[in-house]
Each structure stands twice: as structure tokens, then as C-alpha cells.
Coordinates of C-alpha atoms in Angstrom, one line a residue:
Chain A
M1 CA -228.1 -152.3 178.8
H2 CA -229.0 -150.4 182.0
L3 CA -230.4 -152.6 184.8
T4 CA -231.7 -151.2 188.1
N5 CA -232.0 -153.1 191.4
Q6 CA -235.7 -153.7 190.4
S7 CA -234.9 -155.1 186.9
I8 CA -232.1 -157.3 188.4
K9 CA -234.6 -158.6 190.9
E10 CA -237.1 -159.4 188.2
A11 CA -234.6 -161.0 185.9
D12 CA -234.6 -164.8 185.2
R13 CA -232.8 -166.5 188.1
I14 CA -230.1 -168.2 185.9
F15 CA -229.5 -165.0 183.9
R16 CA -229.1 -163.1 187.2
L17 CA -226.8 -165.7 188.7
N18 CA -224.5 -165.8 185.6
L19 CA -224.5 -162.1 185.1
I20 CA -223.8 -161.1 188.8
N21 CA -221.1 -163.8 189.1
S22 CA -219.4 -162.2 186.1
I23 CA -219.4 -158.5 186.8
T24 CA -216.6 -158.2 189.3
G25 CA -214.2 -159.0 186.4
I26 CA -211.6 -161.7 186.3
K27 CA -211.3 -163.9 189.4
P28 CA -208.4 -166.0 190.8
G29 CA -208.7 -169.8 190.5
N30 CA -207.7 -171.7 193.6
L31 CA -208.4 -175.2 195.1
I32 CA -208.8 -175.3 198.8
G33 CA -207.7 -178.6 200.5
S34 CA -208.9 -179.8 203.9
I35 CA -209.3 -182.9 205.9
S36 CA -212.1 -184.1 208.2
E37 CA -211.8 -185.5 211.8
N38 CA -212.3 -188.9 210.1
G39 CA -209.3 -188.3 207.8
D40 CA -211.5 -187.8 204.7
E41 CA -209.6 -185.5 202.3
N42 CA -211.6 -182.7 200.6
L43 CA -210.8 -180.4 197.7
A44 CA -213.0 -177.6 196.4
I45 CA -212.7 -174.8 193.8
F46 CA -213.0 -171.2 195.0
S47 CA -212.8 -168.0 193.0
S48 CA -213.1 -165.6 195.9
V49 CA -209.7 -165.8 197.5
V50 CA -208.6 -162.2 198.4
H51 CA -205.4 -160.6 199.8
L52 CA -206.0 -159.0 203.2
G53 CA -202.5 -158.1 204.4
S54 CA -198.8 -159.0 204.1
S55 CA -197.6 -158.7 207.7
P56 CA -199.0 -161.0 209.0
P57 CA -199.7 -162.7 205.6
L58 CA -203.5 -163.0 205.7
L59 CA -205.9 -164.3 203.0
G60 CA -209.7 -164.4 203.0
F61 CA -212.3 -166.3 201.0
I62 CA -216.1 -166.4 200.9
V63 CA -218.2 -169.5 201.9
R64 CA -221.8 -169.7 200.8
P65 CA -224.8 -169.9 203.3
E66 CA -225.6 -173.0 205.2
G67 CA -228.2 -175.0 203.5
D68 CA -227.3 -173.6 200.0
V69 CA -224.5 -176.1 199.6
R70 CA -222.6 -178.7 201.5
R71 CA -219.7 -177.0 203.2
H72 CA -217.1 -179.7 203.8
T73 CA -214.3 -177.2 203.4
L74 CA -215.7 -175.0 206.2
E75 CA -216.5 -177.9 208.5
N76 CA -213.1 -179.3 208.1
L77 CA -211.1 -176.2 208.6
L78 CA -213.2 -175.2 211.7
S79 CA -212.4 -178.6 213.2
K80 CA -208.8 -179.0 212.1
K81 CA -207.8 -175.3 212.1
V82 CA -205.7 -175.7 208.9
Y83 CA -206.3 -175.8 205.2
T84 CA -204.4 -175.3 201.9
I85 CA -204.8 -172.9 199.0
N86 CA -203.4 -174.2 195.7
Q87 CA -203.4 -172.2 192.5
I88 CA -205.0 -173.7 189.5
G89 CA -202.7 -174.2 186.5
E90 CA -203.8 -174.5 182.9
S91 CA -202.9 -178.2 182.7
F92 CA -205.6 -179.2 185.2
I93 CA -208.4 -176.8 184.7
D94 CA -210.8 -179.6 183.9
K95 CA -209.9 -181.6 187.1
A96 CA -210.2 -178.4 189.2
H97 CA -213.6 -177.5 187.7
Y98 CA -215.1 -180.9 188.4
T99 CA -214.2 -180.7 192.2
S100 CA -217.5 -178.8 192.3
V101 CA -219.5 -182.0 191.7
K102 CA -221.6 -182.9 194.7
F103 CA -219.6 -185.9 195.9
E104 CA -220.3 -187.6 199.2
A105 CA -218.2 -186.7 202.2
H106 CA -216.3 -190.0 202.1
E107 CA -215.5 -189.6 198.4
S108 CA -212.3 -187.6 198.0
E109 CA -212.3 -185.0 195.2
F110 CA -208.5 -185.8 194.9
E111 CA -209.4 -189.4 193.8
Q112 CA -212.5 -188.6 191.8
C113 CA -210.8 -185.8 189.8
Q114 CA -207.4 -187.5 189.6
L115 CA -205.4 -184.9 191.5
T116 CA -202.6 -185.9 193.9
P117 CA -202.7 -185.1 197.7
E118 CA -199.3 -184.1 199.1
Y119 CA -198.3 -183.4 202.7
V120 CA -195.8 -181.2 204.5
E121 CA -194.4 -182.6 207.7
G122 CA -196.3 -181.3 210.8
F123 CA -199.1 -179.8 208.7
E124 CA -202.4 -181.8 208.6
A125 CA -204.2 -180.5 205.5
P126 CA -203.5 -181.9 202.0
F127 CA -201.8 -179.8 199.3
V128 CA -202.3 -180.4 195.5
K129 CA -199.1 -181.8 194.1
E130 CA -200.0 -180.6 190.5
S131 CA -200.2 -177.0 191.7
A132 CA -197.1 -174.7 191.1
L133 CA -198.1 -172.4 194.0
K134 CA -199.3 -173.9 197.2
M135 CA -200.0 -172.4 200.6
G136 CA -200.7 -173.9 204.0
L137 CA -202.9 -171.7 206.2
E138 CA -204.0 -171.6 209.8
F139 CA -207.5 -170.5 210.4
R140 CA -207.8 -167.2 212.2
E141 CA -211.3 -165.8 212.1
I142 CA -214.7 -166.1 210.4
L143 CA -217.0 -163.1 209.8
P144 CA -220.8 -163.4 209.1
L145 CA -222.0 -161.2 206.2
M146 CA -225.6 -159.8 205.9
N147 CA -226.6 -162.3 203.2
G148 CA -225.7 -165.5 205.1
T149 CA -222.3 -165.9 203.4
Q150 CA -219.2 -165.8 205.6
M151 CA -215.6 -164.7 205.2
V152 CA -212.9 -167.0 206.4
V153 CA -209.6 -165.5 207.3
G154 CA -206.4 -167.5 207.6
E155 CA -202.6 -166.8 208.0
I156 CA -200.1 -168.4 205.6
V157 CA -197.7 -170.7 207.5
H158 CA -196.3 -172.5 204.4
L159 CA -195.7 -171.0 201.0
I160 CA -194.3 -173.4 198.3
V161 CA -193.6 -172.0 194.8
D162 CA -191.2 -172.6 191.9
D163 CA -188.1 -170.5 192.4
K164 CA -188.2 -169.5 188.7
A165 CA -191.6 -167.8 189.1
V166 CA -190.4 -165.3 191.8
A167 CA -188.5 -162.2 190.8
K168 CA -185.8 -160.7 193.0
N169 CA -188.2 -158.0 194.2
G170 CA -190.8 -160.6 195.2
Y171 CA -193.1 -160.3 192.2
L172 CA -194.6 -163.5 191.0
D173 CA -194.8 -164.2 187.2
L174 CA -198.3 -165.7 186.8
S175 CA -197.7 -166.8 183.3
E176 CA -194.5 -168.7 184.4
I177 CA -196.7 -170.9 186.6
N178 CA -199.5 -171.1 183.9
S179 CA -202.0 -169.5 186.3
I180 CA -205.5 -169.0 185.0
G181 CA -208.4 -166.7 185.8
I182 CA -212.1 -167.5 186.1
S183 CA -215.1 -165.5 184.9
G184 CA -218.5 -166.2 186.2
L185 CA -219.0 -169.8 187.3
N186 CA -217.4 -171.8 184.5
T187 CA -215.2 -169.9 182.0
Y188 CA -211.5 -170.0 182.2
Y189 CA -209.0 -167.5 180.8
R190 CA -205.2 -167.5 180.1
L191 CA -203.2 -164.5 181.2
E192 CA -200.9 -162.5 179.0
K193 CA -198.8 -159.8 180.7
I194 CA -199.2 -156.5 178.9
S195 CA -197.7 -153.8 181.2
S196 CA -196.1 -152.9 184.5
F197 CA -195.9 -149.5 186.1
P198 CA -193.8 -148.1 188.8
Y199 CA -195.2 -147.1 192.2
A200 CA -197.4 -144.1 191.3
R201 CA -195.9 -140.8 192.4
K202 CA -197.4 -137.3 191.8
E203 CA -194.1 -135.8 190.5
E204 CA -193.9 -138.6 187.9
L205 CA -197.3 -138.5 186.3
P206 CA -196.8 -139.6 182.6
E207 CA -198.3 -138.1 179.5
F208 CA -201.5 -140.2 179.2
N209 CA -202.6 -141.7 175.9
K210 CA -205.4 -139.7 174.4
G211 CA -208.3 -142.1 174.9
Chain B
M1 CA -188.9 -172.2 197.4
H2 CA -190.5 -173.1 200.6
L3 CA -191.2 -170.3 203.0
T4 CA -192.6 -170.7 206.5
N5 CA -194.4 -168.1 208.6
Q6 CA -191.1 -167.4 210.2
S7 CA -189.2 -166.9 207.0
I8 CA -192.0 -164.7 205.5
K9 CA -191.8 -162.6 208.7
E10 CA -188.0 -162.2 208.4
A11 CA -188.0 -161.4 204.6
D12 CA -187.2 -158.0 203.3
R13 CA -190.3 -155.8 203.6
I14 CA -190.7 -154.9 199.9
F15 CA -190.0 -158.5 198.9
R16 CA -192.7 -159.7 201.3
L17 CA -195.2 -157.0 200.2
N18 CA -194.7 -157.8 196.5
L19 CA -194.8 -161.6 197.0
I20 CA -197.9 -161.8 199.3
N21 CA -199.8 -159.3 197.1
S22 CA -199.2 -161.7 194.1
I23 CA -199.9 -165.1 195.5
T24 CA -203.7 -165.1 195.4
G25 CA -203.4 -165.2 191.6
I26 CA -205.0 -162.8 189.1
K27 CA -207.2 -160.1 190.6
P28 CA -210.0 -158.0 189.0
G29 CA -209.2 -154.3 188.2
N30 CA -211.8 -151.8 189.2
L31 CA -212.0 -148.1 189.8
I32 CA -214.2 -147.0 192.7
G33 CA -215.9 -143.6 192.3
S34 CA -217.2 -141.5 195.1
I35 CA -218.0 -137.9 196.1
S36 CA -217.5 -136.0 199.3
E37 CA -219.9 -133.9 201.3
N38 CA -218.1 -130.9 199.6
G39 CA -218.7 -132.2 196.2
D40 CA -215.1 -133.3 195.6
E41 CA -215.1 -136.3 193.2
N42 CA -212.7 -139.2 194.0
L43 CA -211.6 -142.2 192.0
A44 CA -209.4 -145.0 193.3
I45 CA -208.1 -148.3 191.9
F46 CA -209.0 -151.5 193.8
S47 CA -208.1 -155.2 193.1
S48 CA -210.1 -156.7 195.9
V49 CA -213.7 -156.5 194.6
V50 CA -215.4 -159.8 195.3
H51 CA -218.8 -161.3 194.5
L52 CA -220.9 -162.0 197.7
G53 CA -224.3 -162.9 196.3
S54 CA -226.7 -162.5 193.4
S55 CA -230.0 -162.1 195.2
P56 CA -229.7 -159.4 196.4
P57 CA -226.7 -158.5 194.2
L58 CA -223.9 -157.8 196.7
L59 CA -220.3 -157.0 196.2
G60 CA -217.5 -156.5 198.7
F61 CA -214.1 -154.9 198.7
I62 CA -211.3 -154.4 201.2
V63 CA -210.1 -151.1 202.6
R64 CA -206.7 -150.7 204.3
P65 CA -206.2 -149.7 207.9
E66 CA -206.7 -146.1 209.0
G67 CA -203.4 -144.3 209.2
D68 CA -201.8 -146.6 206.5
V69 CA -203.3 -144.6 203.6
R70 CA -205.8 -141.8 203.2
R71 CA -209.2 -143.3 202.7
H72 CA -211.2 -140.8 200.8
T73 CA -213.2 -143.6 199.2
L74 CA -214.3 -144.9 202.6
E75 CA -215.0 -141.5 204.1
N76 CA -217.1 -140.5 201.0
L77 CA -219.1 -143.7 200.8
L78 CA -219.8 -143.7 204.6
S79 CA -221.1 -140.1 204.3
K80 CA -223.0 -140.3 201.0
K81 CA -224.0 -144.0 201.2
V82 CA -223.4 -144.5 197.5
Y83 CA -220.4 -145.3 195.3
T84 CA -219.6 -146.7 191.8
I85 CA -217.5 -149.7 190.6
N86 CA -216.1 -149.3 187.1
Q87 CA -214.2 -152.1 185.4
I88 CA -210.8 -151.1 184.0
G89 CA -210.4 -151.6 180.2
E90 CA -207.1 -152.1 178.4
S91 CA -207.3 -148.6 176.8
F92 CA -207.0 -146.8 180.1
I93 CA -204.8 -149.0 182.3
D94 CA -202.2 -146.2 182.7
K95 CA -204.8 -143.6 183.8
A96 CA -206.4 -146.2 186.2
H97 CA -203.0 -147.1 187.7
Y98 CA -202.1 -143.4 188.4
T99 CA -205.3 -142.8 190.4
S100 CA -203.1 -144.4 193.2
V101 CA -201.0 -141.2 193.4
K102 CA -201.4 -139.4 196.7
F103 CA -203.4 -136.5 195.4
E104 CA -205.0 -133.9 197.8
A105 CA -208.7 -134.3 198.7
H106 CA -209.6 -131.3 196.5
E107 CA -207.7 -132.7 193.5
S108 CA -210.0 -135.0 191.5
E109 CA -208.3 -138.1 190.2
F110 CA -210.8 -137.8 187.3
E111 CA -209.1 -134.6 186.3
Q112 CA -205.5 -135.5 187.2
C113 CA -205.7 -138.8 185.3
Q114 CA -207.9 -137.6 182.4
L115 CA -210.9 -139.8 183.0
T116 CA -214.4 -138.5 182.6
P117 CA -217.0 -138.4 185.4
E118 CA -220.5 -139.3 184.3
Y119 CA -223.7 -139.2 186.3
V120 CA -227.0 -141.2 186.3
E121 CA -230.1 -139.2 187.3
G122 CA -230.9 -139.6 191.0
F123 CA -227.6 -141.2 191.9
E124 CA -225.0 -139.0 193.5
A125 CA -221.7 -140.9 192.9
P126 CA -219.7 -140.4 189.7
F127 CA -219.2 -143.2 187.1
V128 CA -216.2 -143.5 184.8
K129 CA -217.4 -142.7 181.2
E130 CA -214.5 -144.7 179.7
S131 CA -215.5 -147.9 181.4
A132 CA -217.6 -150.5 179.5
L133 CA -219.0 -152.0 182.7
K134 CA -220.2 -149.7 185.5
M135 CA -222.2 -150.3 188.6
G136 CA -223.8 -147.9 191.1
L137 CA -224.0 -149.3 194.6
E138 CA -225.6 -148.4 197.9
F139 CA -223.6 -149.0 201.0
R140 CA -224.9 -151.8 203.2
E141 CA -222.4 -152.8 205.9
I142 CA -218.8 -152.7 206.9
L143 CA -216.9 -155.5 208.7
P144 CA -213.7 -155.0 210.7
L145 CA -211.1 -157.7 210.2
M146 CA -208.4 -158.7 212.7
N147 CA -205.5 -156.8 210.9
G148 CA -207.3 -153.5 210.8
T149 CA -208.5 -153.8 207.3
Q150 CA -212.3 -153.6 206.7
M151 CA -214.6 -155.2 204.2
V152 CA -217.2 -152.8 202.7
V153 CA -220.4 -154.4 201.4
G154 CA -222.7 -152.7 198.9
E155 CA -225.8 -153.6 196.8
I156 CA -225.9 -153.0 193.1
V157 CA -228.7 -150.5 192.2
H158 CA -227.5 -149.6 188.7
L159 CA -225.7 -151.9 186.2
I160 CA -224.6 -150.4 182.9
V161 CA -222.9 -152.6 180.3
D162 CA -222.6 -152.9 176.6
D163 CA -225.4 -155.2 175.2
K164 CA -222.9 -157.0 173.0
A165 CA -220.9 -158.2 176.0
V166 CA -223.8 -160.1 177.6
A167 CA -224.8 -163.5 176.4
K168 CA -228.4 -164.7 176.5
N169 CA -227.7 -166.8 179.6
G170 CA -226.3 -163.8 181.4
Y171 CA -222.6 -164.6 180.9
L172 CA -220.4 -161.6 180.3
D173 CA -217.6 -161.8 177.8
L174 CA -214.6 -160.1 179.5
S175 CA -212.6 -160.0 176.3
E176 CA -215.5 -158.2 174.5
I177 CA -215.1 -155.3 177.0
N178 CA -211.3 -155.5 177.0
S179 CA -211.3 -156.2 180.7
I180 CA -207.9 -156.7 182.3
G181 CA -206.5 -158.5 185.4
I182 CA -204.0 -157.3 188.0
S183 CA -201.1 -159.2 189.6
G184 CA -199.5 -157.8 192.7
L185 CA -199.5 -154.1 192.9
N186 CA -198.6 -152.9 189.4
T187 CA -198.7 -155.6 186.7
Y188 CA -201.5 -155.8 184.2
Y189 CA -202.7 -158.8 182.2
R190 CA -204.8 -159.3 179.1
L191 CA -207.4 -162.1 179.2
E192 CA -207.7 -164.8 176.6
K193 CA -210.7 -167.3 176.9
I194 CA -209.5 -170.9 176.8
S195 CA -212.3 -173.1 178.0
S196 CA -215.8 -173.2 179.4
F197 CA -217.4 -176.2 181.2
P198 CA -221.0 -177.1 182.0
Y199 CA -222.3 -177.1 185.5
A200 CA -220.4 -180.1 187.1
R201 CA -222.6 -183.1 187.7
K202 CA -221.4 -186.5 189.1
E203 CA -223.0 -188.5 186.3
E204 CA -221.2 -186.4 183.7
L205 CA -217.6 -186.7 184.9
P206 CA -215.4 -186.5 181.8
E207 CA -212.3 -188.5 180.9
F208 CA -209.6 -186.3 182.4
N209 CA -206.4 -185.4 180.5
K210 CA -203.5 -187.4 181.8
G211 CA -201.5 -184.7 183.5

């Protein structure tokens, strides 16, 4: 199959949506927790969380255009300046998926989807108790992109993770925390570690497998 | 383990680098192909490719600060306005990983890592023949982030994928193309599909598993 920009444009809308949402490859699954000025807790699934830097520790994620969807997460984090990112584990994929239902602002996805809000002293946004890797972030900047989406950038101020998942060198074992991956809009994958390579140096190029 | 911004800052540099590069969860593995004004082909591994929109079909990726690393990919795509994104398959993980070696500009990663450049008529950037999902993109915009990284945005003008991997509704089967995921800087994961849910509607909330 060879599609051009013209044939992508002319494709059925749902076909295009599903295909283009799948082609970047596997995506991380995270729940973003926030709280409104009124104290309404919000939780939403995102597959666009991306590493931006380690010092300071910055993460980004993409929010869809105004009008397209209700954007409680964005409204909350712009007003409270804090939010949480909680990695989705295999045991609560179904609950995480259904946070994407269009609930009313006063209906908490925590309650509707049977997930448990948890707080860290001095930090206003709710974490997800069920998650094995949770981060509290302070909002830093927001960048408008050409198609009306925006990139939200935040700095990690709390990082809570099971000791047993972190190796001495800092590497995290994603299978130890039963982390999952997302493809497209609704398909979930288990992760199986297959290989690990050293930092790539020219003088240590291996003999490659013959393809 | 509960780290705060202060304890992250004071952690050993390598520990911090490995940990913060791991905490977003699984990341997609892609090779970005480009070509210089002189005709030097370049290929580089990226784990930050992110979906931005389907209509027009836009993808983004993050490039590191100037000075940190040589940025042949960025220089090439800014001068030629085109580049390719090629999904990494399990059969050439080792070759893909070693494109991160600091080769000289005139040394092609295609040649050094034994991958095969392939061209589409009328499109200047090289694709990776071995990849089962290849995209040709035109550069659209670049956004500076607060930490010196930049986000590059491009529009898909060619999408080449095995027919058998695309379902009628547009969904892509990542295991059909042996797509892999990356954790941190050097660990590779195989993907195993475990569940798929319908579009989440309020009137169709399921009975959740008791966690």
C-alpha cells in the first residue's frame, strides 16, 4: 500500500483517523490527573507523553484543539499550575481506557472508572493510587502548533516508583511495573524485553546479523 | 522510592539520565532518513516521534540542543525540506541502535550499519528498505522549547506499508510488522497485543475488574 498526501486526504475519515493514529508505532499509556478551581478531580488518558530533557526533568504532551474536545486537563493545569502523570498498568487498562468517556466536569473519572485519587502533602493535583509509577509536575510552558494542537511542558517535582523496578544505573524495568503500550486509539500491548545494547561507539561496531 | 525535584537534581548524572529517559513508558522506535546538500545520506534513531493530527497528517519529533550532539538530521531537513520516518522492525534492532554512533558527516549510517537506502520518484530523502512502514514527510515548522530542544513538525506525503498489516478500518497491526518499542536509551521490547476496546461511551461503561 502506497498512499500519497492526496490519497490520505481522500480516504474515509475513520480509516484515516485510525491509520494515522497508528503509524508512529507503539505509544506510552499515561493517565493525567488534575483538579479544578472548584476542587473537581479530573483524570484523562494520553498517549502523547514525550521526554524533553533530564536536567531539568521535563516532559511534554499534546492537547487537541479547542472545540474538538472538552479540555478539562488543560483548563485545570493552567489554573492550578500542577498535574500528575501516572503510568497505566496492565491490571487497570479497562478503567484507564474509559476515562475517555465524555463525563461532565463535576463527574470525577476517578469515581466513574473506579480508580483511587491519592495526594502528596503540599501538592494539589491527584495521583492515581493504582499506578506503579507516578509523577507530579509543575506547568512550565505551552506551545501552539500549526494545526491548533498545543504542546504542554512541565517539570517533574515528585517521582514515585517501586524501588524494585529501578536498576542501580537508573534504568526502569517496564515489565516489572506491568507497563503497557498503546497503538492507535484503543489497542493495548504487553511489553516483552528482548535486547539491550551498550552506548554505541564507533570502535565497538558489532558484526551485524545478515538481514 | 520518592524523589523530589531537589533529589533528582542531586542524583548522579548517569542515574538521572537513565531514569528520566525511562519514565514516560514505552517509546516508538523510528529511523529518520535525510540527505545533505552534498548528497550525503544520513540515518538516525529517534524515540520521540509523536502523532499531532490526522487531517492534515502531521507528526512531530524532538531534536536535542545545538552543541549537545551533531544534528545532521536537522541540518539536512531544514535545507532539503524533506525527510523520512521508518519504523524499526525486530530483525534490524542492532543496526538501528548503532546509527547513534558518532560517524562523520560523509560516512553514511546506511553503509556503516548495513541498511539499504531506497528512493521514491520525485522525493529526495532516502527511505530504509528493510522497514515495513515508511513515511516521506515535508517539513512544516520548528518550535523552540525552554530547554533548548526543538520540536520538528512535518506532514506525511508518502505512506508505504504492507497491505496485510492494515485492517479495513485503518488500524495497523504492530505485531504483523514486527514493530518494537524502546525504553530509556538502549532497551528494546517486543509487543504483544492484549486487548482492544470500543470508542468509550458513557452509556456503555462496563463492569470493571475489581483491582
